[in-house]
Amino acid sequence: ARHNLVDHRTDVYALGAMLAEAVTGVRPGGRVLPPTLSDPLLPAAVDEVVLAATDPDPAARTPTLRAFLRELKGIGAPTSP
């Protein structure tokens, strides 16, 4: 299905793509790939955040910028025992 709607999810996509470029040094062309393919030393959580934000289906994307930031801040956060 082709999506022509431009809304807040477009901004989420853009931030996800910029994050991928920032951590890999490679500008995404077309579909955004998992950043760990370019840098295997990155935490797998970076892939999860980037891929959720850049899902081709806007309805499946990270829903808001606030949620994107919350997920981003959670990378590397200490976990409870």
Short mmCIF file of C-alpha atoms in Angstrom, two decimals:
data_model
loop_
_atom_site.label_atom_id
_atom_site.label_comp_id
_atom_site.label_asym_id
_atom_site.label_seq_id
_atom_site.Cartn_x
_atom_site.Cartn_y
_atom_site.Cartn_z
CA ALA A 1 0.00 0.00 0.00
CA ARG A 2 1.21 3.45 -0.79
CA HIS A 3 1.02 6.06 1.94
CA ASN A 4 0.76 9.73 0.98
CA LEU A 5 -0.12 11.14 4.38
CA VAL A 6 2.40 13.55 5.85
CA ASP A 7 2.03 13.98 9.60
CA HIS A 8 4.04 13.67 12.82
CA ARG A 9 5.10 10.15 11.84
CA THR A 10 7.07 11.67 8.97
CA ASP A 11 9.15 13.54 11.56
CA VAL A 12 9.67 10.29 13.49
CA TYR A 13 10.91 8.66 10.27
CA ALA A 14 13.29 11.56 9.60
CA LEU A 15 14.77 11.37 13.10
CA GLY A 16 15.22 7.63 12.80
CA ALA A 17 17.03 8.06 9.48
CA MET A 18 19.22 10.84 10.92
CA LEU A 19 20.06 8.65 13.94
CA ALA A 20 21.08 5.84 11.61
CA GLU A 21 23.33 8.22 9.68
CA ALA A 22 24.77 9.75 12.86
CA VAL A 23 25.81 6.42 14.36
CA THR A 24 27.09 4.81 11.15
CA GLY A 25 28.36 7.72 9.07
CA VAL A 26 26.35 6.35 6.15
CA ARG A 27 23.34 8.18 4.71
CA PRO A 28 20.46 5.76 4.29
CA GLY A 29 19.42 5.28 0.68
CA GLY A 30 15.94 3.89 0.29
CA ARG A 31 15.00 1.53 3.11
CA VAL A 32 16.93 2.14 6.32
CA LEU A 33 19.06 -0.86 7.28
CA PRO A 34 19.96 -1.91 10.82
CA PRO A 35 22.89 0.27 11.96
CA THR A 36 24.67 -2.78 13.39
CA LEU A 37 25.28 -3.95 9.80
CA SER A 38 27.67 -0.99 9.45
CA ASP A 39 28.94 -1.04 13.03
CA PRO A 40 28.57 -4.35 14.87
CA LEU A 41 29.78 -2.73 18.09
CA LEU A 42 26.54 -0.77 18.41
CA PRO A 43 23.99 -2.13 20.87
CA ALA A 44 21.18 -4.12 19.23
CA ALA A 45 18.77 -1.66 20.86
CA VAL A 46 19.94 0.98 18.37
CA ASP A 47 18.63 -1.25 15.56
CA GLU A 48 15.31 -1.59 17.35
CA VAL A 49 14.89 2.18 17.78
CA VAL A 50 15.96 3.03 14.23
CA LEU A 51 13.91 0.30 12.54
CA ALA A 52 10.79 1.09 14.57
CA ALA A 53 11.06 4.77 13.67
CA THR A 54 11.66 4.12 9.97
CA ASP A 55 9.10 1.40 9.34
CA PRO A 56 7.74 1.90 5.81
CA ASP A 57 4.20 1.65 7.19
CA PRO A 58 3.47 4.88 9.10
CA ALA A 59 0.91 3.06 11.27
CA ALA A 60 3.62 0.64 12.46
CA ARG A 61 6.18 3.36 13.25
CA THR A 62 7.10 4.65 16.67
CA PRO A 63 3.95 6.68 17.30
CA THR A 64 5.36 9.99 18.58
CA LEU A 65 8.57 11.96 18.96
CA ARG A 66 8.18 11.61 22.73
CA ALA A 67 8.09 7.81 22.39
CA PHE A 68 11.13 7.94 20.08
CA LEU A 69 13.08 9.96 22.65
CA ARG A 70 12.00 7.63 25.46
CA GLU A 71 13.23 4.61 23.48
CA LEU A 72 16.47 6.40 22.61
CA LYS A 73 17.11 7.34 26.23
CA GLY A 74 16.52 3.72 27.22
CA ILE A 75 19.50 2.49 25.20
CA GLY A 76 22.24 1.57 27.59
CA ALA A 77 20.17 2.41 30.64
CA PRO A 78 20.88 0.15 33.59
CA THR A 79 18.41 -2.66 34.02
CA SER A 80 16.86 -3.72 37.29
CA PRO A 81 17.97 -7.08 38.69
#
